[in-house]
mmCIF file of C-alpha atoms and ligand atoms in Angstrom:
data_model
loop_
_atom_site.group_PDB
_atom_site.id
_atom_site.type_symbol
_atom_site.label_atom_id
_atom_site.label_comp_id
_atom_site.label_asym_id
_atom_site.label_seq_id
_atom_site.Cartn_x
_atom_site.Cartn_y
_atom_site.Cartn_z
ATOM 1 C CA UNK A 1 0.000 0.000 0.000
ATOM 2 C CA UNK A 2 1.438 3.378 -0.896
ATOM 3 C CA UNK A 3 2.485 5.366 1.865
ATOM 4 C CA UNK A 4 1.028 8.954 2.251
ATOM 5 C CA UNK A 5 2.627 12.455 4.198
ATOM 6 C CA UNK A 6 0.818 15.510 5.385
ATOM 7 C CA UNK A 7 3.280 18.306 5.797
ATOM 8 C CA UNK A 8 0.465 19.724 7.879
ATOM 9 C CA UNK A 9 1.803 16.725 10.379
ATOM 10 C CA UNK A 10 5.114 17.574 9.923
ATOM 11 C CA UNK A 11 4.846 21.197 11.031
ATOM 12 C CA UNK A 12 2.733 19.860 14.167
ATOM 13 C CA UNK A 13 5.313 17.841 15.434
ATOM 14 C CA UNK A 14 8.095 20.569 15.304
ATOM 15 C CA UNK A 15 5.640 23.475 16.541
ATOM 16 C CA UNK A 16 4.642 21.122 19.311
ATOM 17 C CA UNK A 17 8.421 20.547 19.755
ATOM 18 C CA UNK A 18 9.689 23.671 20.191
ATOM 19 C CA UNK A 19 12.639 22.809 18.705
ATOM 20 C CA UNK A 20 14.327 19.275 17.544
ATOM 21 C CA UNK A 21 15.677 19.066 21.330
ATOM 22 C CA UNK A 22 12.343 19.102 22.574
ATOM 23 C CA UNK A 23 11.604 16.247 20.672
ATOM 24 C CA UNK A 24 10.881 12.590 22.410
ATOM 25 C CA UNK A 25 13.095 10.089 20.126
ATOM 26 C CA UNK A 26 9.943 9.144 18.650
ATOM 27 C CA UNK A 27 8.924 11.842 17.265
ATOM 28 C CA UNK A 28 12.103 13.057 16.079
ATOM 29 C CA UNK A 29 12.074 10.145 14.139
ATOM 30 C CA UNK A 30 8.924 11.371 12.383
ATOM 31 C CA UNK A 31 10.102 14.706 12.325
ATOM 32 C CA UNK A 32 13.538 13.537 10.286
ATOM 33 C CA UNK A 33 11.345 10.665 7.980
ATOM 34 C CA UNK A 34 9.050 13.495 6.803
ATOM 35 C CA UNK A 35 10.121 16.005 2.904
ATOM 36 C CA UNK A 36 10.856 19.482 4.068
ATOM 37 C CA UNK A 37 8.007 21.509 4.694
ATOM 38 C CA UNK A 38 6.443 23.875 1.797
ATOM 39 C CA UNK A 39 5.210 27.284 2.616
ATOM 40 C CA UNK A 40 1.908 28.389 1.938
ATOM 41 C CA UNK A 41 2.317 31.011 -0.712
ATOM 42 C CA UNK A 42 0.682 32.596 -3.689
ATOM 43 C CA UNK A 43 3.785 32.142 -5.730
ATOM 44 C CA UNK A 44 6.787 29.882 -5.855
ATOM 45 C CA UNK A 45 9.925 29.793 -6.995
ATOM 46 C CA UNK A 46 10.006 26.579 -8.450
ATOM 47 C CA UNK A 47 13.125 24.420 -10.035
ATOM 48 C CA UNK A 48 12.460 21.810 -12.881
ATOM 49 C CA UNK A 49 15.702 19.864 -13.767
ATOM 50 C CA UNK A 50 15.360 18.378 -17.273
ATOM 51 C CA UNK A 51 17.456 15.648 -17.626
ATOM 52 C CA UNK A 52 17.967 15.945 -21.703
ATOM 53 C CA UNK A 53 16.240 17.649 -24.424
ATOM 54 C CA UNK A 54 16.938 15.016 -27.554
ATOM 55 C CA UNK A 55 13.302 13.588 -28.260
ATOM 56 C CA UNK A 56 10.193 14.536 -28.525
ATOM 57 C CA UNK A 57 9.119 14.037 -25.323
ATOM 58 C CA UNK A 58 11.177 15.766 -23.632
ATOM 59 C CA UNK A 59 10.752 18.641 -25.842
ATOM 60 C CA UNK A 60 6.755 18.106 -25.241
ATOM 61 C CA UNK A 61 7.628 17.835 -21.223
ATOM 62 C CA UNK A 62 9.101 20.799 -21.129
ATOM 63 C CA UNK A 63 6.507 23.030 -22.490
ATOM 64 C CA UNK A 64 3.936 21.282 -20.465
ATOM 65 C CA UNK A 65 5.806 22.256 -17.106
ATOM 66 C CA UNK A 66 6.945 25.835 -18.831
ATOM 67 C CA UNK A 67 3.357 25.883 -19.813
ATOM 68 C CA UNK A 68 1.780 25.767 -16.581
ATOM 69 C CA UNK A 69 4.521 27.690 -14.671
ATOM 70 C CA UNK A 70 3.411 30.706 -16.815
ATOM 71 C CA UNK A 71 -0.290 30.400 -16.983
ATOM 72 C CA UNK A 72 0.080 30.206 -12.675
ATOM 73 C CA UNK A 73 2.417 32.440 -12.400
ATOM 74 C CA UNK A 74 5.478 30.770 -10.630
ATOM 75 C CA UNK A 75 9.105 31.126 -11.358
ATOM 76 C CA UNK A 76 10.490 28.661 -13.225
ATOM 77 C CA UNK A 77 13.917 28.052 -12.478
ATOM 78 C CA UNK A 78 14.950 25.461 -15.729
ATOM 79 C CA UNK A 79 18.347 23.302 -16.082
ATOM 80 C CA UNK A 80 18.818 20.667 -18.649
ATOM 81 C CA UNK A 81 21.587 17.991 -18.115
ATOM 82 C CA UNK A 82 22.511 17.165 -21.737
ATOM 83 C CA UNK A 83 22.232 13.743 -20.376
ATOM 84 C CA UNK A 84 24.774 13.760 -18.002
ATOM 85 C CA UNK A 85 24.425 13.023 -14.798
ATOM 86 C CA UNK A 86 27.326 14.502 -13.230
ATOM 87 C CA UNK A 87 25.479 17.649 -14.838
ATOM 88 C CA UNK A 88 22.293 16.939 -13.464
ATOM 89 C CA UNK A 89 23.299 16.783 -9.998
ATOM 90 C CA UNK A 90 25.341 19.927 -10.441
ATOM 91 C CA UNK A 91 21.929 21.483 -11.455
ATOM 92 C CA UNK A 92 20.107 20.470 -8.450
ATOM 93 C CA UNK A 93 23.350 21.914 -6.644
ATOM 94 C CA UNK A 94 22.605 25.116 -8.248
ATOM 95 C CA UNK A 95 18.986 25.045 -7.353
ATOM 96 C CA UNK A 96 19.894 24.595 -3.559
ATOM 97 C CA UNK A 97 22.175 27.325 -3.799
ATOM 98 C CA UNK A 98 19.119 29.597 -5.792
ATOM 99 C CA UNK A 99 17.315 28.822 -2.884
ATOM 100 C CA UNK A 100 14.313 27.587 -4.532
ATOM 101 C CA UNK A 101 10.947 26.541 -3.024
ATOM 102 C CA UNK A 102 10.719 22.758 -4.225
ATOM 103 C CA UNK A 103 12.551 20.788 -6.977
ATOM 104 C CA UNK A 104 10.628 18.942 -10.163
ATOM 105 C CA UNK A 105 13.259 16.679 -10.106
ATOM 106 C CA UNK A 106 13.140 14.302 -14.488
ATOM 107 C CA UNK A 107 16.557 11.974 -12.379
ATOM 108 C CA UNK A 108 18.503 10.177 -15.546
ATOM 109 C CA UNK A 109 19.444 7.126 -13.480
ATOM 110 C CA UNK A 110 17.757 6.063 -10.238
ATOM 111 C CA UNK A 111 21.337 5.479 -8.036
ATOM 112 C CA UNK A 112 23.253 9.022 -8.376
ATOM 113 C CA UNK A 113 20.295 11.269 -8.634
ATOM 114 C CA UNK A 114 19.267 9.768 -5.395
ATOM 115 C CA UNK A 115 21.751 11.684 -3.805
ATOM 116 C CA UNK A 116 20.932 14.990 -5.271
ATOM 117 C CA UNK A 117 17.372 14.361 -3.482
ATOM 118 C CA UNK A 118 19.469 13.220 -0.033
ATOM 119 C CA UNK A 119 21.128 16.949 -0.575
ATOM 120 C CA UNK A 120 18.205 19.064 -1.028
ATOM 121 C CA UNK A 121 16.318 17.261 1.881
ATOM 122 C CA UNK A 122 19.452 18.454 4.100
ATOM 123 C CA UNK A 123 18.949 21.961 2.610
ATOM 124 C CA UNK A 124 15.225 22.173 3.520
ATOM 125 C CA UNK A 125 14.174 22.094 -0.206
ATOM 126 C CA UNK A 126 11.555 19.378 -0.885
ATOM 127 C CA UNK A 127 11.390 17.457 -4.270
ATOM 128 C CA UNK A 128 8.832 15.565 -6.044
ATOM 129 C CA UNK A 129 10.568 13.380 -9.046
ATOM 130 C CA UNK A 130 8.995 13.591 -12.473
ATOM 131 C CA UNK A 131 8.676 10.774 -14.703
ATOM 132 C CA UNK A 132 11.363 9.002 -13.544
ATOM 133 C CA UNK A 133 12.004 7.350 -9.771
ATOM 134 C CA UNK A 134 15.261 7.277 -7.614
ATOM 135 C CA UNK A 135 16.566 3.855 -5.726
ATOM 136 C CA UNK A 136 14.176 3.704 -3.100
ATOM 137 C CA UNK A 137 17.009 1.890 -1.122
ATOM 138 C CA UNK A 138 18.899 5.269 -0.580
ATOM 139 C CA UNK A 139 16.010 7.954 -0.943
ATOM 140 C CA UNK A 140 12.692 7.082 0.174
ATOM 141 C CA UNK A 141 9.456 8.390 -0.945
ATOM 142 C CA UNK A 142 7.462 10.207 1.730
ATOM 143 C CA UNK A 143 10.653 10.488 3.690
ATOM 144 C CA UNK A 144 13.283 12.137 1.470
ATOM 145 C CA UNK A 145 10.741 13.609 -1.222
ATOM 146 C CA UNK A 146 7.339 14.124 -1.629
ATOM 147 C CA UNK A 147 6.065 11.791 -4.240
ATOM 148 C CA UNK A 148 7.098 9.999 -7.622
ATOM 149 C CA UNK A 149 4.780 11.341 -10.665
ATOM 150 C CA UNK A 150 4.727 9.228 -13.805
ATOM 151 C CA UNK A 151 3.411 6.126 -15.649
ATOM 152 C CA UNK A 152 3.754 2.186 -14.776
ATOM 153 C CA UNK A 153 6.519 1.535 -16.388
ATOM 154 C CA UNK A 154 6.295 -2.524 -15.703
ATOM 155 C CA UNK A 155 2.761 -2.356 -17.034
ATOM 156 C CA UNK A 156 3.848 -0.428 -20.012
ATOM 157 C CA UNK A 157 6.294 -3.531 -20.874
ATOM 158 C CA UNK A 158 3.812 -5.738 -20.742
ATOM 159 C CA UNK A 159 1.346 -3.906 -22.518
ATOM 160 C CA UNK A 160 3.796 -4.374 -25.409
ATOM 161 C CA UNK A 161 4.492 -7.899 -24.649
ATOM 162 C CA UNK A 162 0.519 -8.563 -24.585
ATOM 163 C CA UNK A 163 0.000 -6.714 -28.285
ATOM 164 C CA UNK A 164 3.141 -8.437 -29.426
ATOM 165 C CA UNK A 165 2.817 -11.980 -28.363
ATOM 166 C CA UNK A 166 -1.204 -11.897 -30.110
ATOM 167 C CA UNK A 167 0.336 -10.308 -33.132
ATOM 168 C CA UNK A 168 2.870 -12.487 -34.086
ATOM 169 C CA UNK A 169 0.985 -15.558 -32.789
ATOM 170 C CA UNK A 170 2.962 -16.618 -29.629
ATOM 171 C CA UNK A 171 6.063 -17.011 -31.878
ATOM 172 C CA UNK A 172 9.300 -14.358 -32.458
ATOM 173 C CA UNK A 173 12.422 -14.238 -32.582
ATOM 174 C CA UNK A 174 13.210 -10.247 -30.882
ATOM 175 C CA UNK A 175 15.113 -8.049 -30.920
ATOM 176 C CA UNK A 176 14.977 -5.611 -27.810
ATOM 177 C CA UNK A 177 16.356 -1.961 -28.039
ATOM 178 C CA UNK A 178 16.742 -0.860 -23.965
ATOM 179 C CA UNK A 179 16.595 2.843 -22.875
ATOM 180 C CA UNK A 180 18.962 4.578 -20.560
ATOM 181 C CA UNK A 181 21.550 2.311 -19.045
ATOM 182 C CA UNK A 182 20.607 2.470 -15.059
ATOM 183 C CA UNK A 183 17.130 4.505 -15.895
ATOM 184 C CA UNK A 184 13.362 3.236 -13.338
ATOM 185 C CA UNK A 185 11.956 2.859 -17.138
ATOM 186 C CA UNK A 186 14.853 1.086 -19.201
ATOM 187 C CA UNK A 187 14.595 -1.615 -15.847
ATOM 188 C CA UNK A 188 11.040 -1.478 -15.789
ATOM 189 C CA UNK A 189 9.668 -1.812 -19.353
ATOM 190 C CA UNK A 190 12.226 -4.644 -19.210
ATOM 191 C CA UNK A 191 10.648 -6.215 -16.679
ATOM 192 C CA UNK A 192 7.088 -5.928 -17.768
ATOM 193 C CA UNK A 193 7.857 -7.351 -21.298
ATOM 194 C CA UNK A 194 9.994 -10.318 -20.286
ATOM 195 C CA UNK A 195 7.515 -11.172 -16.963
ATOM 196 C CA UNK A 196 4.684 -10.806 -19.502
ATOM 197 C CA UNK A 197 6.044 -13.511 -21.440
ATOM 198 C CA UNK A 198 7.540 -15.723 -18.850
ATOM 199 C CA UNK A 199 3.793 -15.824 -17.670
ATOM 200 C CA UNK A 200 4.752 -14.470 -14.342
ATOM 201 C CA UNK A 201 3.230 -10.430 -14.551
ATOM 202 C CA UNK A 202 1.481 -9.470 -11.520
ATOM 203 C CA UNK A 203 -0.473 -5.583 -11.864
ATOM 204 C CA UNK A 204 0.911 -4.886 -8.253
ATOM 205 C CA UNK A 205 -1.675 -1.356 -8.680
ATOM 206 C CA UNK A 206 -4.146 -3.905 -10.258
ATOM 207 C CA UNK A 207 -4.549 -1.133 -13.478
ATOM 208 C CA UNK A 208 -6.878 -4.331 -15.329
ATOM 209 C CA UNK A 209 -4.656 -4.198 -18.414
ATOM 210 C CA UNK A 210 -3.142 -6.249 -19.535
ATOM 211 C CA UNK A 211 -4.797 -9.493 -18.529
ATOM 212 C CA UNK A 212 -2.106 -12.285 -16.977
ATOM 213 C CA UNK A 213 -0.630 -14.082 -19.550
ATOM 214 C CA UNK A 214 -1.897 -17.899 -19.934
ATOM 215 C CA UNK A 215 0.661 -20.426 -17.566
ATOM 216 C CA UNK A 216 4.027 -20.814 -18.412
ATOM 217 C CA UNK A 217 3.851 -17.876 -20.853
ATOM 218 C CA UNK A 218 4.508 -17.793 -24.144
ATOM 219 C CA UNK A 219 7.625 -19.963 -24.417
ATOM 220 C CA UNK A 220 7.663 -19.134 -28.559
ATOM 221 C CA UNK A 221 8.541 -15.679 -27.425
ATOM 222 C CA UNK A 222 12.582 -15.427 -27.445
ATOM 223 C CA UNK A 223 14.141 -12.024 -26.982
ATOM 224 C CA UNK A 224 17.474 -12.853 -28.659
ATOM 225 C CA UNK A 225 19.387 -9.778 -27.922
ATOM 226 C CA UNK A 226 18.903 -7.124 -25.943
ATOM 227 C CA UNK A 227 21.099 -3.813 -25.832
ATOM 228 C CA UNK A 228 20.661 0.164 -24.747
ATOM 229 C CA UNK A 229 19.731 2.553 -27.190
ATOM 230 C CA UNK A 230 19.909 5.024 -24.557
ATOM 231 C CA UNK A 231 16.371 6.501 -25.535
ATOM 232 C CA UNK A 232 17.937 8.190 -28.898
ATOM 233 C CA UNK A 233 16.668 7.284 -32.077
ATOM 234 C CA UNK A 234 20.660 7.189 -33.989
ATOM 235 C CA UNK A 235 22.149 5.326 -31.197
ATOM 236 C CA UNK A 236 18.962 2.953 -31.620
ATOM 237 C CA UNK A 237 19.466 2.759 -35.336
ATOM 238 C CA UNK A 238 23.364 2.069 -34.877
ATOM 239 C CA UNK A 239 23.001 -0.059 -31.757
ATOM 240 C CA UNK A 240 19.735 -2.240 -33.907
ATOM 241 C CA UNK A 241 22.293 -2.719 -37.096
ATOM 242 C CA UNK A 242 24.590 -4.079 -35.141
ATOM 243 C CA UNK A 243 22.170 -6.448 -33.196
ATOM 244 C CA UNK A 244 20.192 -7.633 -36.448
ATOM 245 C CA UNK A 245 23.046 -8.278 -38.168
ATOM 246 C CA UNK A 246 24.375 -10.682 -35.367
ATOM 247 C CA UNK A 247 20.375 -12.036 -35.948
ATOM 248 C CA UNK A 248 19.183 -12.069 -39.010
ATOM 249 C CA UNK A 249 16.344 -14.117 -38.189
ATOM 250 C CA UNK A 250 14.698 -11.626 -35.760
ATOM 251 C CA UNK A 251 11.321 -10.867 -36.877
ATOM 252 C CA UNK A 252 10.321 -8.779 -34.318
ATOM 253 C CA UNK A 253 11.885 -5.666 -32.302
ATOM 254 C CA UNK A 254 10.322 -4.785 -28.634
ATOM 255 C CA UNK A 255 12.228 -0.882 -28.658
ATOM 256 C CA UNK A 256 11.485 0.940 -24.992
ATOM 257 C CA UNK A 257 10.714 4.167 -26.518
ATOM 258 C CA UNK A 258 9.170 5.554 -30.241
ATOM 259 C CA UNK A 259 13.241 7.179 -30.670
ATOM 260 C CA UNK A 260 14.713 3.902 -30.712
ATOM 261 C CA UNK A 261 11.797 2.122 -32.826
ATOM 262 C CA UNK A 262 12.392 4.794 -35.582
ATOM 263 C CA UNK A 263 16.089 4.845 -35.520
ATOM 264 C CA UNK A 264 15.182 0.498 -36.236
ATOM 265 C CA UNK A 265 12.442 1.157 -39.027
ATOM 266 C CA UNK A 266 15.416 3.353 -40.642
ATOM 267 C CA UNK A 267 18.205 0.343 -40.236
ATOM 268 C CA UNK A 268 15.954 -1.434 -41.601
ATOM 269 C CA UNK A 269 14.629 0.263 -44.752
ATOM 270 C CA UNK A 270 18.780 1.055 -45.472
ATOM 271 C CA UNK A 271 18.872 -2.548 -45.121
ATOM 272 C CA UNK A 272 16.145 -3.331 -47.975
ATOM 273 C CA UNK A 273 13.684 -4.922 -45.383
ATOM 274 C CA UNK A 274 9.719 -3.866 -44.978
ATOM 275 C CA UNK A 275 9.664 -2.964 -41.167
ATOM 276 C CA UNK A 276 5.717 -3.816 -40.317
ATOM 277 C CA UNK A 277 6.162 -6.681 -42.579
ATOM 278 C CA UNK A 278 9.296 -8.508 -42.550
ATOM 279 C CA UNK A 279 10.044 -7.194 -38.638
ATOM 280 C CA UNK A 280 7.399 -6.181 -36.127
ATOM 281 C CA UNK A 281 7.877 -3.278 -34.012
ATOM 282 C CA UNK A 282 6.091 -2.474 -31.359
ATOM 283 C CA UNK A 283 7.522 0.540 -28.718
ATOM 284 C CA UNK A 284 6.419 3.065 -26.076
ATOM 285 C CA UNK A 285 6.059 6.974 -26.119
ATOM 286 C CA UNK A 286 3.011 7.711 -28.430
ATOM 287 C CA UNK A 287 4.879 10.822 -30.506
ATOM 288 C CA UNK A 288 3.558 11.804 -33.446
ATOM 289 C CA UNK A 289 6.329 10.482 -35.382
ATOM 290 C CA UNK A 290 4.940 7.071 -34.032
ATOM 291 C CA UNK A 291 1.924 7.369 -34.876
ATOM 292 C CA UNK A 292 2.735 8.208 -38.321
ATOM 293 C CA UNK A 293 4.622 5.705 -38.729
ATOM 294 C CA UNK A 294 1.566 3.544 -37.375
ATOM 295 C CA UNK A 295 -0.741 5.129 -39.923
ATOM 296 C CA UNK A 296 2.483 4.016 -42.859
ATOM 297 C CA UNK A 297 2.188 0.477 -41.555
ATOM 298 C CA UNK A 298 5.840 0.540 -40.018
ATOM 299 C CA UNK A 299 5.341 0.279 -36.401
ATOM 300 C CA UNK A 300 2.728 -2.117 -35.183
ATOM 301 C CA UNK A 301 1.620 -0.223 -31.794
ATOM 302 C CA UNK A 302 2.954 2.136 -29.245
ATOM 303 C CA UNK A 303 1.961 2.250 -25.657
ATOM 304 C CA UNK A 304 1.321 5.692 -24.604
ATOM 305 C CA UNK A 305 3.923 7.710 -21.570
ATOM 306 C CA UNK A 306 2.191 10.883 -21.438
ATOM 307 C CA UNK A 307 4.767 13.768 -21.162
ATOM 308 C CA UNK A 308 2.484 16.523 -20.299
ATOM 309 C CA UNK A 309 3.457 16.712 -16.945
ATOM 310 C CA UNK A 310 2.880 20.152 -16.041
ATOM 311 C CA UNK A 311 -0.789 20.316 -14.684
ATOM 312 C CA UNK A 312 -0.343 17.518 -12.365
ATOM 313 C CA UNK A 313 2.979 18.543 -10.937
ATOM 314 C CA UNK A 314 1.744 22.198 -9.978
ATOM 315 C CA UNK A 315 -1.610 20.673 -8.757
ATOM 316 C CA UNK A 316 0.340 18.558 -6.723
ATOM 317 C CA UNK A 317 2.721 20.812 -5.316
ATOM 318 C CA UNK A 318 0.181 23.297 -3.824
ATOM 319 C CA UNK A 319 -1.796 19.959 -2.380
ATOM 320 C CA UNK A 320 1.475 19.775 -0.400
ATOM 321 C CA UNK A 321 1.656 23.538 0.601
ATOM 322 C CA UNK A 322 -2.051 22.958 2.075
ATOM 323 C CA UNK A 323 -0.844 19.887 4.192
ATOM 324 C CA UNK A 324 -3.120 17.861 2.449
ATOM 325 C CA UNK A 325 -2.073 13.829 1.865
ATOM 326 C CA UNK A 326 0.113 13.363 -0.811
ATOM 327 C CA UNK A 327 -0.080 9.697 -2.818
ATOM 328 C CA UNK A 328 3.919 8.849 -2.483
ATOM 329 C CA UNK A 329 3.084 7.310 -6.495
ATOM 330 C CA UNK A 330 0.969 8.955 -8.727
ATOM 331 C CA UNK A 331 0.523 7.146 -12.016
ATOM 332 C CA UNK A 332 -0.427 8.935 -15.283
ATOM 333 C CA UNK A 333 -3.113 6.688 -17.003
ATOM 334 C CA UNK A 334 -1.496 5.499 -20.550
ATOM 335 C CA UNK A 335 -3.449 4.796 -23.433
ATOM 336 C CA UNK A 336 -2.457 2.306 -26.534
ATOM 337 C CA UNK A 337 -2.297 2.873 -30.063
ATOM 338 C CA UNK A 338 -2.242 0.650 -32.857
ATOM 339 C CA UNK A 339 -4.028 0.422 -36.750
ATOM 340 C CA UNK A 340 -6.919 0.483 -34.905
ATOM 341 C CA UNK A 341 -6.853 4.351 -33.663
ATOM 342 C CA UNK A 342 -3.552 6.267 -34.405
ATOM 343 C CA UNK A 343 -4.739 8.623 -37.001
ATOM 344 C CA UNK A 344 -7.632 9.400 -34.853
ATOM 345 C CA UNK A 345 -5.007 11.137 -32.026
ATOM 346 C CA UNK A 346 -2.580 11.847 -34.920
ATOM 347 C CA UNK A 347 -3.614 15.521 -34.804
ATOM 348 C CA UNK A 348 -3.099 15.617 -30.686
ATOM 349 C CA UNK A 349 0.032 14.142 -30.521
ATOM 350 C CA UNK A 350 3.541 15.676 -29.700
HETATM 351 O O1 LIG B 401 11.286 8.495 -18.657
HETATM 352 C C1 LIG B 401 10.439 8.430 -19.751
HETATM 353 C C2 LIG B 401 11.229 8.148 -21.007
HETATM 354 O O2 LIG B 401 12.247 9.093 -21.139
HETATM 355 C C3 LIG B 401 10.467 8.224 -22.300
HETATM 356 O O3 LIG B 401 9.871 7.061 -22.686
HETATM 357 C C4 LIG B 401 11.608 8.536 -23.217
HETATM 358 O O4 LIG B 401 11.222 8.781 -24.536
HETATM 359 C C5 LIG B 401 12.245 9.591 -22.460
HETATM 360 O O5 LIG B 401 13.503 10.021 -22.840
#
């Protein structure tokens, strides 16, 4: 069960306190396992550290949080990491030292961006992630920041897994194109997909899709090779050349995000093949590239991650001002696309 925290609790126990020496051991414990307090204010001055600005979605999350900033008024203090993490934590560095009211925290990898959320919690700054989590073995949500916003990334991978295994009949030979090396989603959509198959997926937030897969799986599934992409659509089209010439057999490619799927369709048209015919694709995103390509019959189906992050993530920061309970996971519902529907959202997409 997901754990919840009231600042409004917080703020009793030090007020009632007097002072962290006034404290019993007990409730200096709950004092020190609580996010930093957030002031009640009309405006904030807010942080949002991007973690890179190379796809689509990124580009789309951005505007969404730049977006809603504006139309509310807030200061938007914005740092993008170029995809380094040794950046990224040098932004939030900058942040603390800005003085900022609370972090929007997009963390690259979920190990060393934990840190940068152990660092503003010891500067009084608190931080609710975006997107992406942190190891919940160093930094704890509810305890060292506020709340994780995003999608199910397990369920995503084995939304894919579901739509491929019916397509190709319970028999491929895959490919798999991973995202960032160390990344919740590349370890997540990972897990969905290949648990899908294996026949052992459990919906821990029972979200009613997909359906378990029959007993023992689908044993005709074989992911042959599996290598990062690292989210980019030329490192996924170098990276899937490399990987389907080692396998020239693989009929299907299971690529974590839309980048990496089209960086594959364009391997493989250089390579003379029909992608949607001679090799499946199926991927995760929902860009409007994707669905494009759905609508030309070269990807099979994209689960949607919704990037448009920016009404939530202000909603849910002044929730947290007023001390009300704060989910510590907040999942964006995802939709699916396919034949079926992607020129019908082609118009809406990013
Ligand atoms: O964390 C979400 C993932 O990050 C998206 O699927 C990907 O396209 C992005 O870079």
């Amino acid at each position: 069960m997901d754990r919840m925290v009231s600042r409004r609790r917080l703020v009793q126990v030090s007020a009632a306190g007097a002072g962290v020496a006034a404290l019993s051991p007990m409730l200096l414990r709950t004092a020190m396992a609580a996010p930093p307090p957030l002031e009640k204010k009309d405006k904030y001055k807010v942080g949002f550290s991007q973690v890179e600005m190379n796809n689509p979605w990124r580009t789309a999350q951005t505007a969404s949080m730049q977006d809603e900033a504006k139309k509310l008024g807030h200061e938007l203090v914005y740092t993008e990491a170029g995809g380094s993490e040794a950046k990224q934590i040098a932004d939030v560095d900058s942040m603390i030292a800005q003085q900022v009211d609370l972090i929007f925290l997009a963390p690259r990898s979920e190990k060393p961006l934990a840190q940068a959320v152990l660092k503003a919690k010891d500067a009084g700054i608190p931080v609710i992630l975006l997107d992406r989590d942190v190891d919940q073995t160093i930094a704890k949500p509810g305890e060292d920041y506020v709340c994780f916003i995003g999608s199910n990334f397990i369920q995503e991978g084995a939304r894919a897994a579901e739509w491929l295994a019916q397509t190709m009949g319970g028999t491929a030979t895959i490919i798999e194109l991973e995202g960032t090396t160390g990344s919740s989603p590349a370890m997540d959509r990972q897990k969905g997909f290949r648990d899908f198959l294996a026949g052992t997926y459990v919906s821990e937030e029972n979200l009613g899709t997909p359906a378990p897969a029959p007993s023992g799986g689908f044993p005709g599934m074989q992911v042959v090779a599996s290598q990062t992409g690292d989210f980019a659509r030329d490192e996924g089209r170098t990276v899937f050349e490399t990987l389907y010439q080692a396998n020239p057999t693989a009929n299907a490619v299971y690529a974590h995000n839309d980048e990496m799927a089209l960086g594959a369709i364009a391997a493989l048209e250089a390579a003379g093949k029909v992608p949607g015919t001679d090799v499946v694709i199926v991927s995760i995103d929902g860009s409007r590239d994707a669905l494009q390509a759905i609508v030309d019959g070269k990807l099979g189906a994209t689960v949607e991650c919704n990037p448009r992050f920016g009404p939530k993530a202000f909603e849910t920061m002044m929730q947290y001002a007023n001390g009300e309970q704060i989910e510590t996971k907040i999942i964006n519902p995802d939709r699916f696309f396919d034949a079926t529907n992607a020129e019908e959202f082609l118009d809406e997409a990013y």
